[in-house]
PDB file of C-alpha atoms and ligand atoms in Angstrom:
ATOM      1  CA  MET A   1       5.890  -1.330 -18.668  1.00 42.00           C
ATOM      2  CA  MET A   2       4.577  -1.619 -14.796  1.00 53.00           C
ATOM      3  CA  ASP A   3       0.692  -2.300 -13.979  1.00 58.00           C
ATOM      4  CA  LYS A   4      -0.795   0.899 -13.685  1.00 55.00           C
ATOM      5  CA  SER A   5      -3.303  -0.204 -10.721  1.00 87.00           C
ATOM      6  CA  LEU A   6      -0.683  -2.728  -8.840  1.00 93.00           C
ATOM      7  CA  PHE A   7       0.275   0.931  -7.286  1.00 96.00           C
ATOM      8  CA  THR A   8      -3.302   2.086  -5.590  1.00 96.00           C
ATOM      9  CA  LEU A   9      -5.364  -1.942  -6.056  1.00 95.00           C
ATOM     10  CA  GLY A  10      -4.693  -1.897  -2.074  1.00 96.00           C
ATOM     11  CA  GLY A  11      -7.768   0.406  -1.678  1.00 95.00           C
ATOM     12  CA  ALA A  12      -5.780   2.167   0.962  1.00 97.00           C
ATOM     13  CA  ALA A  13      -2.113   4.014   0.958  1.00 98.00           C
ATOM     14  CA  TRP A  14      -0.536   2.831   3.447  1.00 98.00           C
ATOM     15  CA  ILE A  15      -1.686  -1.479   2.129  1.00 98.00           C
ATOM     16  CA  ASN A  16      -0.443   0.018  -1.392  1.00 98.00           C
ATOM     17  CA  LEU A  17       2.648   1.612   0.459  1.00 98.00           C
ATOM     18  CA  LEU A  18       3.154  -2.136   1.289  1.00 98.00           C
ATOM     19  CA  ASN A  19       2.225  -3.616  -2.239  1.00 97.00           C
ATOM     20  CA  THR A  20       5.434  -1.935  -3.101  1.00 97.00           C
ATOM     21  CA  VAL A  21       6.976  -5.038  -2.655  1.00 97.00           C
ATOM     22  CA  VAL A  22       6.306  -7.779  -5.157  1.00 95.00           C
ATOM     23  CA  MET A  23       6.829 -11.227  -6.232  1.00 93.00           C
ATOM     24  CA  ARG A  24       8.799 -11.525  -8.881  1.00 91.00           C
ATOM     25  CA  ASN A  25      10.624 -14.810  -9.916  1.00 89.00           C
ATOM     26  CA  LYS A  26       9.397 -15.972  -7.219  1.00 89.00           C
ATOM     27  CA  GLN A  27      11.607 -13.573  -5.322  1.00 93.00           C
ATOM     28  CA  PRO A  28      10.319 -10.420  -3.444  1.00 94.00           C
ATOM     29  CA  ALA A  29      12.133  -7.304  -5.865  1.00 96.00           C
ATOM     30  CA  ASP A  30      11.417  -3.991  -3.823  1.00 97.00           C
ATOM     31  CA  LEU A  31      10.354  -1.546  -6.633  1.00 96.00           C
ATOM     32  CA  LEU A  32      10.896   1.547  -4.471  1.00 95.00           C
ATOM     33  CA  ALA A  33      14.826   0.822  -5.318  1.00 94.00           C
ATOM     34  CA  ASP A  34      13.815   2.349  -8.850  1.00 92.00           C
ATOM     35  CA  PRO A  35      13.168   6.266  -8.183  1.00 89.00           C
ATOM     36  CA  GLU A  36      10.557   6.387 -11.191  1.00 90.00           C
ATOM     37  CA  ILE A  37       8.430   3.906  -9.808  1.00 92.00           C
ATOM     38  CA  ILE A  38       8.561   5.798  -6.553  1.00 92.00           C
ATOM     39  CA  LYS A  39       7.542   8.487  -8.737  1.00 90.00           C
ATOM     40  CA  SER A  40       4.433   6.490 -10.234  1.00 92.00           C
ATOM     41  CA  TRP A  41       3.605   5.088  -6.856  1.00 95.00           C
ATOM     42  CA  LEU A  42       3.954   8.725  -5.129  1.00 94.00           C
ATOM     43  CA  GLU A  43       1.516   9.863  -8.135  1.00 94.00           C
ATOM     44  CA  GLU A  44      -0.788   6.972  -8.531  1.00 95.00           C
ATOM     45  CA  ASN A  45      -1.186   8.400  -4.121  1.00 96.00           C
ATOM     46  CA  GLY A  46      -2.313  11.640  -5.327  1.00 93.00           C
ATOM     47  CA  LEU A  47       1.285  12.473  -3.618  1.00 93.00           C
ATOM     48  CA  LEU A  48       3.340  13.543  -6.284  1.00 84.00           C
ATOM     49  CA  LEU A  49       3.837  17.339  -4.661  1.00 77.00           C
ATOM     50  CA  PRO A  50       5.050  20.117  -7.194  1.00 72.00           C
ATOM     51  CA  ASP A  51       7.837  21.210  -4.484  1.00 66.00           C
ATOM     52  CA  ILE A  52       9.140  17.352  -4.370  1.00 65.00           C
ATOM     53  CA  ASP A  53      12.891  17.808  -5.671  1.00 58.00           C
ATOM     54  CA  HIS A  54      13.225  15.952  -8.714  1.00 59.00           C
ATOM     55  CA  PRO A  55      13.489  11.654  -7.674  1.00 54.00           C
ATOM     56  CA  SER A  56      16.403  11.854  -9.573  1.00 58.00           C
ATOM     57  CA  ASP A  57      18.596  13.692  -7.563  1.00 69.00           C
ATOM     58  CA  GLN A  58      20.179  10.728  -5.924  1.00 73.00           C
ATOM     59  CA  VAL A  59      21.113  12.209  -2.373  1.00 72.00           C
ATOM     60  CA  ASN A  60      16.569  13.536  -2.656  1.00 80.00           C
ATOM     61  CA  HIS A  61      16.113   9.831  -3.893  1.00 83.00           C
ATOM     62  CA  ASP A  62      17.966   8.306  -1.213  1.00 89.00           C
ATOM     63  CA  ARG A  63      16.120  10.104   1.789  1.00 90.00           C
ATOM     64  CA  LEU A  64      12.628  10.080   0.043  1.00 91.00           C
ATOM     65  CA  ARG A  65      12.977   6.020  -0.301  1.00 94.00           C
ATOM     66  CA  ASN A  66      14.088   5.792   3.372  1.00 95.00           C
ATOM     67  CA  ARG A  67      11.316   6.793   5.039  1.00 95.00           C
ATOM     68  CA  LEU A  68       8.261   5.404   2.874  1.00 97.00           C
ATOM     69  CA  ALA A  69      10.949   1.951   3.664  1.00 97.00           C
ATOM     70  CA  ALA A  70      11.133   2.348   7.659  1.00 97.00           C
ATOM     71  CA  LEU A  71       6.859   3.447   6.857  1.00 97.00           C
ATOM     72  CA  ARG A  72       6.123   0.388   5.017  1.00 98.00           C
ATOM     73  CA  ASN A  73       8.427  -2.062   7.426  1.00 98.00           C
ATOM     74  CA  MET A  74       6.244  -0.225  10.572  1.00 98.00           C
ATOM     75  CA  PHE A  75       2.681  -1.904   9.315  1.00 98.00           C
ATOM     76  CA  THR A  76       4.414  -4.937   8.113  1.00 98.00           C
ATOM     77  CA  GLN A  77       4.919  -5.317  11.957  1.00 98.00           C
ATOM     78  CA  VAL A  78       1.365  -4.093  11.814  1.00 98.00           C
ATOM     79  CA  LEU A  79       0.155  -5.923  10.017  1.00 97.00           C
ATOM     80  CA  ASN A  80       1.434  -8.972  11.338  1.00 97.00           C
ATOM     81  CA  ASP A  81      -0.072  -8.099  14.671  1.00 97.00           C
ATOM     82  CA  LEU A  82      -2.559  -8.175  13.362  1.00 96.00           C
ATOM     83  CA  GLU A  83      -2.518 -11.693  12.359  1.00 93.00           C
ATOM     84  CA  CYS A  84      -1.228 -13.475  15.220  1.00 95.00           C
ATOM     85  CA  GLN A  85      -3.444 -11.561  17.766  1.00 94.00           C
ATOM     86  CA  GLY A  86      -6.323  -9.313  15.935  1.00 93.00           C
ATOM     87  CA  SER A  87      -5.297  -6.504  17.740  1.00 95.00           C
ATOM     88  CA  LEU A  88      -0.827  -4.443  17.735  1.00 97.00           C
ATOM     89  CA  SER A  89       1.344  -5.297  20.488  1.00 97.00           C
ATOM     90  CA  ALA A  90       2.254  -2.323  22.909  1.00 98.00           C
ATOM     91  CA  SER A  91       5.911  -1.695  20.665  1.00 97.00           C
ATOM     92  CA  VAL A  92       3.972  -1.367  17.530  1.00 98.00           C
ATOM     93  CA  PHE A  93       1.683   1.136  18.689  1.00 98.00           C
ATOM     94  CA  ASP A  94       4.273   2.873  20.887  1.00 98.00           C
ATOM     95  CA  GLU A  95       5.817   3.101  17.507  1.00 98.00           C
ATOM     96  CA  ILE A  96       3.597   4.722  15.353  1.00 98.00           C
ATOM     97  CA  LYS A  97       2.285   7.049  18.352  1.00 98.00           C
ATOM     98  CA  THR A  98       5.638   8.473  18.397  1.00 98.00           C
ATOM     99  CA  TYR A  99       6.188   8.072  14.070  1.00 98.00           C
ATOM    100  CA  THR A 100       2.076  10.329  14.077  1.00 98.00           C
ATOM    101  CA  GLU A 101       3.064  12.670  17.042  1.00 98.00           C
ATOM    102  CA  ALA A 102       6.350  13.935  15.139  1.00 98.00           C
ATOM    103  CA  LEU A 103       4.392  14.899  11.696  1.00 97.00           C
ATOM    104  CA  LYS A 104       3.890  18.698  11.658  1.00 97.00           C
ATOM    105  CA  VAL A 105       0.971  19.404   9.461  1.00 97.00           C
ATOM    106  CA  LYS A 106      -1.149  22.659   9.109  1.00 96.00           C
ATOM    107  CA  LEU A 107      -4.915  22.751   8.857  1.00 96.00           C
ATOM    108  CA  THR A 108      -6.243  25.005   5.789  1.00 94.00           C
ATOM    109  CA  THR A 109      -9.630  26.283   5.669  1.00 95.00           C
ATOM    110  CA  SER A 110     -11.324  27.327   2.251  1.00 94.00           C
ATOM    111  CA  CYS A 111     -15.137  28.784   1.669  1.00 94.00           C
ATOM    112  CA  GLN A 112     -16.416  27.992  -1.727  1.00 91.00           C
ATOM    113  CA  GLY A 113     -20.169  28.995  -1.735  1.00 93.00           C
ATOM    114  CA  ALA A 114     -21.835  27.856   1.062  1.00 94.00           C
ATOM    115  CA  LYS A 115     -19.574  24.929   1.377  1.00 95.00           C
ATOM    116  CA  LEU A 116     -16.614  24.365   3.322  1.00 96.00           C
ATOM    117  CA  VAL A 117     -13.233  23.067   2.678  1.00 94.00           C
ATOM    118  CA  LEU A 118     -10.779  21.680   5.501  1.00 95.00           C
ATOM    119  CA  GLU A 119      -7.311  20.471   4.068  1.00 94.00           C
ATOM    120  CA  TYR A 120      -4.205  19.962   5.314  1.00 94.00           C
ATOM    121  CA  GLU A 121      -0.428  20.907   4.248  1.00 93.00           C
ATOM    122  CA  GLY A 122       2.226  19.156   5.575  1.00 93.00           C
ATOM    123  CA  LYS A 123       4.932  21.575   7.222  1.00 93.00           C
ATOM    124  CA  THR A 124       8.175  19.273   4.583  1.00 90.00           C
ATOM    125  CA  PRO A 125       6.773  17.566   1.559  1.00 90.00           C
ATOM    126  CA  MET A 126       7.911  14.038   3.829  1.00 92.00           C
ATOM    127  CA  ASP A 127       5.382  15.571   6.313  1.00 94.00           C
ATOM    128  CA  HIS A 128       2.690  15.562   4.116  1.00 95.00           C
ATOM    129  CA  ILE A 129       2.974  12.634   1.983  1.00 95.00           C
ATOM    130  CA  GLY A 130       3.337  10.474   5.959  1.00 96.00           C
ATOM    131  CA  TYR A 131       0.358  12.445   7.430  1.00 97.00           C
ATOM    132  CA  THR A 132      -1.482  11.152   4.104  1.00 97.00           C
ATOM    133  CA  ILE A 133      -0.444   7.295   4.787  1.00 98.00           C
ATOM    134  CA  ILE A 134      -0.730   6.800   8.189  1.00 98.00           C
ATOM    135  CA  ARG A 135      -4.027   8.338   7.997  1.00 97.00           C
ATOM    136  CA  SER A 136      -5.624   6.422   5.794  1.00 98.00           C
ATOM    137  CA  MET A 137      -3.883   3.313   8.090  1.00 98.00           C
ATOM    138  CA  PHE A 138      -6.239   4.770  10.653  1.00 98.00           C
ATOM    139  CA  ASP A 139      -8.922   5.426   8.331  1.00 97.00           C
ATOM    140  CA  THR A 140      -8.558   1.589   7.612  1.00 97.00           C
ATOM    141  CA  LEU A 141      -8.078  -0.127  11.387  1.00 97.00           C
ATOM    142  CA  SER A 142     -11.404   2.571  12.120  1.00 97.00           C
ATOM    143  CA  SER A 143     -13.764   1.353   9.580  1.00 95.00           C
ATOM    144  CA  VAL A 144     -13.246  -2.091   8.857  1.00 95.00           C
ATOM    145  CA  PRO A 145     -12.171  -5.003  11.118  1.00 94.00           C
ATOM    146  CA  PRO A 146      -8.700  -6.407  10.389  1.00 94.00           C
ATOM    147  CA  ASP A 147      -9.741  -9.412   8.349  1.00 93.00           C
ATOM    148  CA  ARG A 148     -10.627  -7.610   6.071  1.00 96.00           C
ATOM    149  CA  ILE A 149      -7.227  -6.887   5.138  1.00 96.00           C
ATOM    150  CA  ARG A 150      -6.020  -9.912   3.570  1.00 95.00           C
ATOM    151  CA  LYS A 151      -3.793 -11.468   1.163  1.00 96.00           C
ATOM    152  CA  CYS A 152      -4.196 -12.081  -2.232  1.00 96.00           C
ATOM    153  CA  GLU A 153      -4.429 -15.744  -2.438  1.00 94.00           C
ATOM    154  CA  HIS A 154      -2.365 -16.656  -5.092  1.00 93.00           C
ATOM    155  CA  GLU A 155      -0.247 -18.797  -4.137  1.00 90.00           C
ATOM    156  CA  ASN A 156       2.787 -16.917  -5.802  1.00 91.00           C
ATOM    157  CA  CYS A 157       0.908 -13.683  -5.035  1.00 94.00           C
ATOM    158  CA  ILE A 158       2.201 -11.445  -1.733  1.00 95.00           C
ATOM    159  CA  LEU A 159      -0.168  -8.253  -1.973  1.00 96.00           C
ATOM    160  CA  HIS A 160      -2.353  -7.139   0.083  1.00 97.00           C
ATOM    161  CA  PHE A 161      -5.890  -5.468  -0.333  1.00 97.00           C
ATOM    162  CA  VAL A 162      -8.652  -4.018   2.167  1.00 97.00           C
ATOM    163  CA  ASP A 163     -11.734  -5.685   1.228  1.00 96.00           C
ATOM    164  CA  VAL A 164     -14.740  -3.494   1.002  1.00 91.00           C
ATOM    165  CA  SER A 165     -16.943  -5.943  -0.600  1.00 91.00           C
ATOM    166  CA  LYS A 166     -20.408  -5.849   0.945  1.00 92.00           C
ATOM    167  CA  SER A 167     -19.754  -9.518   0.802  1.00 93.00           C
ATOM    168  CA  GLY A 168     -16.284  -9.441   2.013  1.00 93.00           C
ATOM    169  CA  GLN A 169     -15.644 -12.358  -0.567  1.00 94.00           C
ATOM    170  CA  ARG A 170     -12.719 -10.846  -1.982  1.00 94.00           C
ATOM    171  CA  ARG A 171      -9.450 -13.338  -2.743  1.00 94.00           C
ATOM    172  CA  TRP A 172      -7.483 -11.531  -4.926  1.00 94.00           C
ATOM    173  CA  CYS A 173      -5.260  -8.432  -5.572  1.00 94.00           C
ATOM    174  CA  SER A 174      -7.373  -8.529  -8.926  1.00 92.00           C
ATOM    175  CA  MET A 175      -9.000 -10.401 -11.470  1.00 89.00           C
ATOM    176  CA  GLU A 176      -6.421  -9.335 -14.062  1.00 88.00           C
ATOM    177  CA  ARG A 177      -3.251  -9.869 -12.056  1.00 88.00           C
ATOM    178  CA  CYS A 178      -4.325 -13.467 -10.400  1.00 92.00           C
ATOM    179  CA  GLY A 179      -7.798 -14.313 -10.710  1.00 86.00           C
ATOM    180  CA  ASN A 180      -7.550 -15.423 -14.059  1.00 83.00           C
ATOM    181  CA  ARG A 181      -4.500 -16.849 -13.492  1.00 75.00           C
ATOM    182  CA  ARG A 182      -5.423 -19.354 -10.855  1.00 72.00           C
ATOM    183  CA  LYS A 183      -8.538 -20.016 -13.153  1.00 72.00           C
ATOM    184  CA  ALA A 184      -6.639 -21.181 -16.033  1.00 74.00           C
ATOM    185  CA  THR A 185      -4.214 -22.664 -14.303  1.00 73.00           C
ATOM    186  CA  GLN A 186      -7.430 -24.608 -12.290  1.00 73.00           C
ATOM    187  CA  PHE A 187      -8.407 -25.096 -15.946  1.00 71.00           C
ATOM    188  CA  TYR A 188      -5.492 -26.518 -17.241  1.00 70.00           C
ATOM    189  CA  GLU A 189      -5.478 -29.142 -14.044  1.00 73.00           C
ATOM    190  CA  LYS A 190      -8.525 -30.317 -14.777  1.00 73.00           C
ATOM    191  CA  ASN A 191      -8.441 -30.558 -18.569  1.00 74.00           C
ATOM    192  CA  LYS A 192      -5.122 -32.555 -17.823  1.00 71.00           C
ATOM    193  CA  LYS A 193      -6.743 -35.099 -15.215  1.00 68.00           C
ATOM    194  CA  LYS A 194      -9.347 -35.479 -18.239  1.00 66.00           C
ATOM    195  CA  LYS A 195      -6.760 -36.615 -20.436  1.00 61.00           C
ATOM    196  CA  ALA A 196      -4.650 -39.128 -18.184  1.00 58.00           C
TER     197      ALA A 196
HETATM  198 ZN1   ZN B   1      -2.525 -11.661  -6.479  1.00 69.74          ZN
END
């Protein structure tokens, strides 16, 4: 059974998509290879649309997986740029611009009493999913400095997260997955030294 919080611990949909590559037995494993995992990932990120064809449909699944993987590649480049130079390179920005400006999204408005609601709807499911995910990146990059986007400190973990804590001291993808694991190792090492 997959750890449920794995798909949302990044704190933003685009980081959650990056986190679909995980370390397993010291090898990177692509979770998007499994249609059921794609479905869970979409669901937990609020993206499982009623009109998405059933992921057991192989052609559809392949298309969806390829689109998500392409988007994920772009985000990997974004992270590389931010890590290397603290800003986006012109080529990565162009790629983002091209992707974003090709999305077809319709705005819808509704009114509930005094409350006005502005929503969006993709022309196709992939427009909807793509827009939601890429918008989360715009939101992150316009609201936090790049050093708040971090890799988990555990040496065998490649998961990322957006640190939105007040102190900015978050170190682990999650306490359960890595924080405690690390503490347990340190405790073990300390006791081993004492005994030696
Ligand atoms: Zn971790």
